[in-house]
Each structure stands twice: as structure tokens, then as C-alpha cells.
Amino acid sequence: MGSCFSTAATKVTGSSSSSGNPAAAPNDNQKNPSPQHHHHQVRDPKPQHRRRGSGSVACGKRTDFGYDKNFDSRYSIGKLLGHGQFGYTYVATDKANGDRVAVKRIEKSKMVLPIAVEDVKREVKILKALKGHENVVHFHNAFEDDNYVYIVMELCEGGELLDRILSKKDSRYSEKDAAVVVRQMLKVAAQCHLHGLVHRDMKPENFLFKSTKEDSPLKATDFGLSDFIKPGRKFQDIVGSAYYVAPEVLKRKSGPESDAWSIGVITYILLCGRRPFWDRTEDGIFKEVLRNKPDFRKKPWPSISNSAKDFVQKLLVKDPRARLTAAQALSHPWVREGGDASEIPIDISVLSNMRQFVKYSRLKQLALRALASTLNEDEIADLKDQFQAIDVDKNGVISLEEMRQALAKDIPWRSREPRVLEILQAIDSNTDGLVDFSEFVAAALHVHQLEEHDSERWESRSQAAFEKFDVDKDGYITSEELRVHIGLRGSIEPILDEADIDKDGRISLAEFRRLLRTASMGSHTLPSTPGVRNPHKF
């Protein structure tokens, strides 16, 4: 339940679990993996749902879940918050007291497989098990009628974690701020583990603040990949979001320890604004996770406290047996209440890095690259000359410093220096200050298209880029077309939702062009949907 629509994180799914219990929901996280990256060793040779064999048999008639049947007499449904594969989430009002809640309405007609029914029952079971925890979205009740299942839960209107950090006044953000957030996440993980439950998808996007108040609690809102596991057993499937997945998940031998790893990744991001394991492909990320160690040398790490570094390092231990558990981590001096997390503001560059991390999505990058692919040979040759002139050390990438030096000379775009640097920094998705040729081309084209998007040339190029995604040529890009073309595994709806302004579940040419026009940072970023930000999603 309840993850955020703004995220573009990649999900990865694998084969059946050894837990003996239903695994993750076959919702947006449950679609078959893409054939892309087939060479990587952790890829399932035969993509399939992560469930037992029951998934191949249709349900037939609609299931009676045994839930209360009086939803309409208890609640009135209001505005739409968001949608997923099986239904919609709304704001609703309790007729008895006027309280506002979030209601996930799931269509029974779409639950044609027994595994889909299991998923709903399992989700309700998890929410009931965790009910009452201060950092878990509150579960009110489950209802049903002939057509729908209704899951009624707490409405979180305080926004997403990273957005809250970036909105801090005077950019004052300290280790203590990060520690407060991490402590709440650890409490959720520890509570899950106490109930024999593994969250399996700990990431910033799956947490919302209850309200906009400064002291608002952070709430875990998405348990779509969570599953129960017996002591001593291990999951054998590969699930989660690529940047946060633990090494043992990729080795198909994971348990509760994987949640602690994911929180270690989150803490690393909160302290420096960069991901500890990064590559341009999903498989590359997995290799980084399996083989390499996080970098604690680049700014701002030299100015981060030793206690904070020790905490992160003890969570990012590749051997799960040597890693701190969530419960143990809560006792670490850096994260515990009244601990030694510094209140000195962290280097401003962290917020800059984090802003890029949050705002510049994978879909925007891919859309720009598709647009860049419409350049003709002469234009490409011209850009190669420019790239090589800027790449002074001839290492195949240009640093932002090389770009600044080039702009100080008589090289094209000098008059556009602020815009060029901003776009290059945005497209540098690893925030490591290095831009390759394909990123350079996308940035170059973006500089021009911002100025020429009303021209015939822009119209033609943007349509050609759109048609690269619109496989069936029906004038719309669907989630499945994005999956096939882009090669993303797992959750695709949050990525599509970013450009899907009218929320009809697909991207029109006009919406695609709007995405391209807003594909840089700052004032050109897509505005959020009016009303509640980051609605509950499934």
C-alpha cells in the first residue's frame, strides 16, 4: 500500500520464495521482468511471478473476502489521489466524525488470479499486525461489496522524506536531522522483524510525513513487497529497488538483514546526497553492490562525523551475518535518541546533490536521449567536435570543471553558460561531476529545444522521439510500452505517472512534449499535482 507516485525507482523481481508464505503483491511491482540486461548473472532465466503455482489458474467468480459490507454507509469518497494496476486511491470522509482518510479501492474484476486475492489478504494481515506503531500508516478497516475491496487507512499529507529535507529553511540540514529520520525507519524495520515480517523495499519514497508540522512523525506507507518468513529460512527471489537492494538478495539468500542494508543506503544518501552504489544500468548497479565499497573520501564525507561514518559502514557490511540488525542499529550512538549526531549544518553541496537525485528522473533522461537520437549525422559530428574540444584530458567524459573552462574560452554556448551548466549537472545522474557523450548530446539538444520548442523542427523531433516509445502507433505511450522499450523491471506506474498529467494511465504526445520542455531542474521542473503531494499508491 501507499508508496509515492513521484518515484522513478526500478523494481526487480525474481522467482518463488522459500518462505512458505505469499510473497510480494502482483501489482505494479509484480509484472514480468524485461528482457533487457539478460547477460547479468542475477537475472532470472525464466521470468515469472514470485508466487507458488496457483498463479496460473483463474479465480472464476469474484471472491468474498469476509470483510465488512457497509463501506458506503460509513464513508463518502472524495478526490482521486492516484491509481495503480488494480484500482484507485481516494480521499474519503468518515460520515460519523468528519475525519479524512485514504481509501484504496481495488476492483474485484481485475483480481482474476488466486495470487491477486492472496495479495490483498496478505496486505490487510500485515497492516493489522503493524497497527498502532507510530511510524506505520494507521490501518482503519477493510470493506468490500460486489465490485470492490476497500482498504481504509490514515491519510498522510506531509509530503515525501527527501522533499521535506530540501524544503528546510535557510538550507539548514544537519546530521541530527538525518539521524531522526533514520531512527524512525529502523523502528519500522525492527517492528516488522519482531512479527516475522521482512519489509524488502526500504527506500525514501515509501515513507511519508503524517502532516506538514515540523515534528510530524514519518510513516511507512508501502508494504507491497513485504512478506512473512520463518526463523532460519531465506527468500530465494530477487525483489526490491535496484539502488537499495542488498548483496544477499542478489545471491538469493536474503532475510531480515536486507532491510538494515537498505537503511544503510538511505543513510548514505541522506548524509552526502549521492548513492553509494551507482551505474548506468541496473546490472551495473548490482555488480557495484556485490563487488565494491562505498566512497567515504569525496566531499562532504571528510566533514561528516566519525560516528556517522561508523554507523553507515556497519549497515553496509556485505556479509549479512556481520551486519547490524535493525534492533542493534537503534542502539548505535549516532542514531539513538540523545546520541552524538552533530547539529552543525552539513555542506550545502549535499542538498545540491540531493536535489538532482530527487528532481531529475530516469524518464526525463530517457526522453531527452530519445530526442537526442533524432539528430542527423552532421549535427552529431558537430557535437562530437565540441565534446572533444572540451574533453581536455581525452578520457571520454567531461567534468563540470572542464565545461567551465571551455565556457570561459571562445567555444559555442558561452552566452548560455548558466543554463548549460545547470542542464549538465542535472543530466549527470550520478552527481559525480562527469558527463559522457550521450549525456552531452542530450544536454546540448535541451539547450536548443528550450528556445526552439515552438518551431517546426521541434515539433518534428519531439514526435519522432515519442514514436520511439509508442510501439503500436496508437498515439499513446502505455506502461507496457515503456517497459518493453526502456527495459525496466517491476514497477513502471510511478515513472509513467510523472508525465501522465490527466491520469488516464498513458502518455499522450502533448504530455510527452511537456515532459521534454520541463526536463531540466529548477523552475522548469514539473509542478506537483494540486492538493495532497505524493498520494498513497499501490
Coordinates of C-alpha atoms in Angstrom, one line a residue, residues 163-474:
D163 CA 11.2 16.8 -0.3
R164 CA 10.9 17.7 3.3
I165 CA 14.6 17.9 3.7
L166 CA 15.1 20.0 0.6
S167 CA 12.4 22.5 1.8
K168 CA 14.2 23.3 5.1
K169 CA 14.5 27.0 5.7
D170 CA 18.0 28.5 5.1
S171 CA 19.1 25.1 3.9
R172 CA 19.9 24.2 7.5
Y173 CA 20.2 20.4 7.4
S174 CA 22.4 18.5 9.9
E175 CA 23.4 15.0 10.8
K176 CA 20.9 15.2 13.7
D177 CA 18.1 15.8 11.2
A178 CA 19.2 12.7 9.2
A179 CA 19.5 10.6 12.4
V180 CA 16.0 11.4 13.5
V181 CA 14.7 10.2 10.1
V182 CA 16.8 7.0 10.1
R183 CA 15.8 6.2 13.7
Q184 CA 12.1 6.1 12.6
M185 CA 12.9 3.9 9.7
L186 CA 14.9 1.5 11.9
K187 CA 11.9 1.3 14.3
V188 CA 9.7 0.2 11.4
A189 CA 12.1 -2.4 10.3
A190 CA 12.6 -3.7 13.9
Q191 CA 8.9 -3.9 14.4
C192 CA 8.5 -5.8 11.1
H193 CA 11.2 -8.3 12.1
L194 CA 9.6 -8.8 15.6
H195 CA 6.5 -10.0 13.7
G196 CA 8.4 -12.3 11.4
L197 CA 8.0 -9.9 8.6
V198 CA 10.6 -8.5 6.2
H199 CA 9.8 -5.2 4.5
R200 CA 12.0 -5.9 1.4
D201 CA 11.7 -2.4 -0.1
M202 CA 13.0 0.1 2.3
K203 CA 13.6 3.4 0.4
P204 CA 12.8 7.1 0.9
E205 CA 9.8 7.0 -1.5
N206 CA 8.0 4.5 0.7
F207 CA 7.8 6.9 3.7
L208 CA 5.5 10.0 4.1
F209 CA 5.1 12.5 6.8
K210 CA 1.8 12.5 8.6
S211 CA 1.4 16.3 8.4
T212 CA 3.4 19.4 7.4
K213 CA 4.2 20.1 11.1
E214 CA 7.9 20.2 11.9
D215 CA 7.6 17.4 14.4
S216 CA 5.4 15.2 12.3
P217 CA 6.2 11.5 12.5
L218 CA 7.4 9.7 9.5
K219 CA 5.2 6.9 8.3
A220 CA 5.9 3.7 6.3
T221 CA 3.2 3.6 3.7
D222 CA 4.1 0.8 1.3
F223 CA 4.3 -2.9 2.1
G224 CA 3.7 -4.2 -1.4
L225 CA 6.8 -6.4 -1.4
S226 CA 6.7 -7.3 2.3
D227 CA 6.4 -10.9 3.3
F228 CA 6.4 -13.2 6.4
I229 CA 9.4 -15.6 6.8
K230 CA 10.0 -18.3 9.3
P231 CA 13.2 -18.3 11.5
G232 CA 16.1 -19.7 9.7
R233 CA 14.5 -19.6 6.3
K234 CA 15.7 -17.4 3.4
F235 CA 14.0 -15.8 0.5
Q236 CA 15.2 -17.1 -2.9
D237 CA 13.7 -14.4 -5.1
I238 CA 15.2 -11.1 -6.2
V239 CA 12.9 -8.2 -5.2
G240 CA 13.4 -4.6 -4.2
S241 CA 14.5 -1.3 -5.7
A242 CA 17.9 -1.5 -7.5
Y243 CA 19.7 1.2 -5.6
Y244 CA 18.8 -0.2 -2.2
V245 CA 19.0 -4.0 -2.8
A246 CA 21.3 -5.9 -0.5
P247 CA 24.0 -8.3 -1.8
E248 CA 22.3 -11.4 -0.3
V249 CA 19.1 -10.6 -2.2
L250 CA 21.1 -10.8 -5.4
K251 CA 22.6 -14.1 -4.2
R252 CA 19.0 -15.4 -3.5
K253 CA 19.6 -16.0 0.2
S254 CA 18.0 -13.0 2.0
G255 CA 16.2 -12.4 5.2
P256 CA 15.5 -9.5 7.7
E257 CA 19.1 -8.3 7.4
S258 CA 18.4 -6.9 3.9
D259 CA 16.2 -4.2 5.4
A260 CA 19.2 -3.0 7.5
W261 CA 21.3 -2.8 4.4
S262 CA 18.7 -0.7 2.6
I263 CA 18.5 1.7 5.6
G264 CA 22.3 2.0 5.4
V265 CA 22.0 3.0 1.7
I266 CA 19.3 5.6 2.7
T267 CA 21.6 7.0 5.4
Y268 CA 24.5 7.3 3.0
I269 CA 22.2 9.3 0.6
L270 CA 20.9 11.5 3.5
L271 CA 24.4 12.4 4.5
C272 CA 26.0 13.1 1.2
G273 CA 23.2 13.4 -1.4
R274 CA 24.7 10.6 -3.6
R275 CA 24.1 6.9 -4.0
P276 CA 26.7 4.6 -2.6
F277 CA 26.4 2.1 -5.5
W278 CA 25.7 3.5 -8.9
D279 CA 26.0 2.6 -12.6
R280 CA 24.2 3.5 -15.8
T281 CA 22.4 0.1 -16.0
E282 CA 20.6 -2.0 -13.4
D283 CA 23.0 -4.9 -13.9
G284 CA 25.9 -2.4 -13.4
I285 CA 24.4 -1.3 -10.1
F286 CA 24.1 -5.0 -9.0
K287 CA 27.8 -5.5 -9.8
E288 CA 28.7 -2.5 -7.7
V289 CA 26.6 -3.8 -4.8
L290 CA 28.3 -7.2 -5.0
R291 CA 31.9 -6.1 -5.5
N292 CA 32.6 -2.6 -4.4
K293 CA 32.7 -0.5 -1.2
P294 CA 31.0 2.9 -0.8
D295 CA 33.2 6.0 -1.2
F296 CA 33.8 7.9 2.0
R297 CA 36.5 10.2 0.6
K298 CA 34.6 12.7 -1.5
K299 CA 33.1 15.8 -0.1
P300 CA 31.3 16.1 2.3
W301 CA 32.5 12.9 4.0
P302 CA 35.7 14.4 5.4
S303 CA 33.5 16.8 7.4
I304 CA 31.0 14.1 8.4
S305 CA 31.4 12.8 12.0
N306 CA 33.3 9.5 12.5
S307 CA 30.2 8.3 14.4
A308 CA 28.0 8.8 11.4
K309 CA 30.5 7.0 9.1
D310 CA 30.8 4.2 11.6
F311 CA 27.0 3.8 11.6
V312 CA 26.8 3.6 7.8
Q313 CA 29.7 1.3 7.4
K314 CA 28.2 -1.2 10.0
L315 CA 25.0 -1.3 8.0
L316 CA 26.7 -1.6 4.6
V317 CA 28.6 -4.8 5.5
K318 CA 28.2 -7.2 2.6
D319 CA 28.1 -10.3 4.9
P320 CA 24.6 -10.2 6.5
R321 CA 25.8 -12.2 9.5
A322 CA 28.3 -9.4 10.4
R323 CA 25.8 -6.5 9.7
L324 CA 24.0 -4.7 12.5
T325 CA 20.4 -5.8 12.8
A326 CA 17.7 -3.1 12.8
A327 CA 17.3 -3.5 16.6
Q328 CA 21.1 -3.3 17.2
A329 CA 21.4 -0.3 15.0
L330 CA 18.9 1.6 17.1
S331 CA 21.4 1.4 20.0
H332 CA 24.2 2.9 17.9
P333 CA 25.5 6.2 19.5
W334 CA 24.9 8.2 16.3
V335 CA 21.2 7.3 15.8
R336 CA 19.9 6.8 19.3
E337 CA 17.8 9.5 21.0
G338 CA 20.1 11.9 22.7
G339 CA 23.0 10.5 20.8
D340 CA 26.1 12.2 19.3
A341 CA 24.7 13.1 15.8
S342 CA 26.0 16.6 15.1
E343 CA 23.7 19.6 14.8
I344 CA 26.2 21.5 12.6
P345 CA 24.7 22.1 9.2
I346 CA 26.0 19.7 6.5
D347 CA 27.9 21.1 3.5
I348 CA 25.4 22.9 1.1
S349 CA 26.6 20.7 -1.7
V350 CA 24.8 17.8 -0.1
L351 CA 21.4 19.5 -0.7
S352 CA 22.5 20.3 -4.3
N353 CA 23.3 16.7 -4.9
M354 CA 20.1 15.5 -3.3
R355 CA 18.1 18.0 -5.3
Q356 CA 19.5 16.5 -8.5
F357 CA 18.8 13.0 -7.1
V358 CA 15.2 13.8 -6.5
K359 CA 14.2 16.0 -9.4
Y360 CA 15.9 14.6 -12.4
S361 CA 14.1 11.3 -13.1
R362 CA 15.0 8.4 -15.3
L363 CA 12.1 9.0 -17.6
K364 CA 13.2 12.6 -18.2
Q365 CA 16.7 11.4 -19.0
L366 CA 15.4 8.7 -21.4
A367 CA 13.0 11.2 -23.1
L368 CA 15.9 13.6 -23.7
R369 CA 18.1 10.8 -25.0
A370 CA 15.3 9.8 -27.4
L371 CA 15.1 13.3 -28.5
A372 CA 18.8 13.5 -28.9
S373 CA 18.7 10.4 -31.2
T374 CA 16.8 12.4 -33.7
L375 CA 19.9 14.4 -34.6
N376 CA 21.3 13.9 -38.1
E377 CA 24.8 12.9 -38.9
D378 CA 26.1 16.4 -39.5
E379 CA 24.7 17.6 -36.1
I380 CA 26.2 14.6 -34.3
A381 CA 29.6 15.3 -36.0
D382 CA 29.4 18.9 -34.9
L383 CA 28.7 17.9 -31.3
K384 CA 31.5 15.3 -31.3
D385 CA 33.9 18.1 -32.3
Q386 CA 32.6 20.3 -29.4
F387 CA 32.8 17.4 -27.0
Q388 CA 36.4 16.5 -27.9
A389 CA 37.4 20.2 -27.7
I390 CA 36.0 20.3 -24.1
D391 CA 37.4 16.9 -23.1
V392 CA 40.9 18.2 -22.4
D393 CA 42.3 15.0 -20.8
K394 CA 40.7 12.8 -23.6
N395 CA 39.3 10.3 -21.1
G396 CA 35.9 10.1 -22.9
V397 CA 34.0 12.1 -20.3
I398 CA 33.9 15.8 -19.5
S399 CA 34.0 17.1 -16.0
L400 CA 32.0 20.2 -15.0
E401 CA 35.3 21.9 -14.4
E402 CA 36.3 21.2 -18.0
M403 CA 33.0 22.6 -19.1
R404 CA 33.5 25.7 -17.1
Q405 CA 37.0 26.2 -18.6
A406 CA 35.6 25.7 -22.0
L407 CA 32.9 28.2 -21.5
A408 CA 35.5 30.8 -20.4
K409 CA 37.0 30.5 -23.9
D410 CA 35.6 31.1 -27.3
I411 CA 33.7 27.8 -27.5
P412 CA 30.0 27.5 -28.5
W413 CA 27.3 28.2 -25.9
R414 CA 29.4 30.7 -24.0
S415 CA 26.5 33.1 -23.8
R416 CA 24.4 30.3 -22.3
E417 CA 26.8 29.4 -19.5
P418 CA 24.4 29.2 -16.6
R419 CA 21.8 27.2 -18.5
V420 CA 24.4 24.8 -19.9
L421 CA 26.0 24.1 -16.5
E422 CA 22.6 23.6 -14.9
I423 CA 21.5 21.1 -17.5
L424 CA 24.8 19.2 -17.5
Q425 CA 24.6 19.0 -13.7
A426 CA 21.0 17.7 -14.0
I427 CA 21.8 15.1 -16.6
D428 CA 24.8 14.0 -14.6
S429 CA 22.5 11.5 -12.8
N430 CA 25.3 10.0 -10.7
T431 CA 26.2 13.5 -9.5
D432 CA 29.8 12.6 -9.8
G433 CA 30.6 15.6 -12.0
L434 CA 31.3 13.5 -15.1
V435 CA 29.2 13.6 -18.3
D436 CA 29.6 11.2 -21.2
F437 CA 28.9 11.9 -24.9
S438 CA 25.3 10.7 -24.9
E439 CA 24.5 12.9 -21.8
F440 CA 26.3 15.8 -23.5
V441 CA 24.2 15.4 -26.6
A442 CA 21.0 15.3 -24.6
A443 CA 22.1 18.5 -22.7
A444 CA 23.1 20.2 -26.0
L445 CA 19.8 19.4 -27.6
H446 CA 17.9 20.5 -24.5
V447 CA 19.6 23.9 -24.5
H448 CA 18.4 24.5 -28.0
Q449 CA 14.9 23.0 -27.7
L450 CA 14.1 25.2 -24.7
E451 CA 14.5 28.1 -27.1
E452 CA 13.0 26.5 -30.2
H453 CA 10.2 24.3 -28.9
D454 CA 7.6 26.2 -30.9
S455 CA 9.4 25.7 -34.2
E456 CA 8.5 23.1 -36.9
R457 CA 11.9 21.4 -36.2
W458 CA 11.0 20.9 -32.5
E459 CA 7.5 19.6 -33.4
S460 CA 9.0 17.0 -35.8
R461 CA 11.8 16.0 -33.5
S462 CA 9.6 15.6 -30.4
Q463 CA 7.1 13.5 -32.4
A464 CA 9.9 11.2 -33.7
A465 CA 11.2 10.8 -30.1
F466 CA 7.6 10.0 -29.0
E467 CA 7.2 7.4 -31.7
K468 CA 10.3 5.5 -30.4
F469 CA 8.2 4.7 -27.3
D470 CA 4.8 4.4 -29.0
V471 CA 5.3 0.8 -30.2
D472 CA 1.8 0.2 -31.5
K473 CA 1.5 3.7 -33.0
D474 CA -1.9 4.4 -31.4

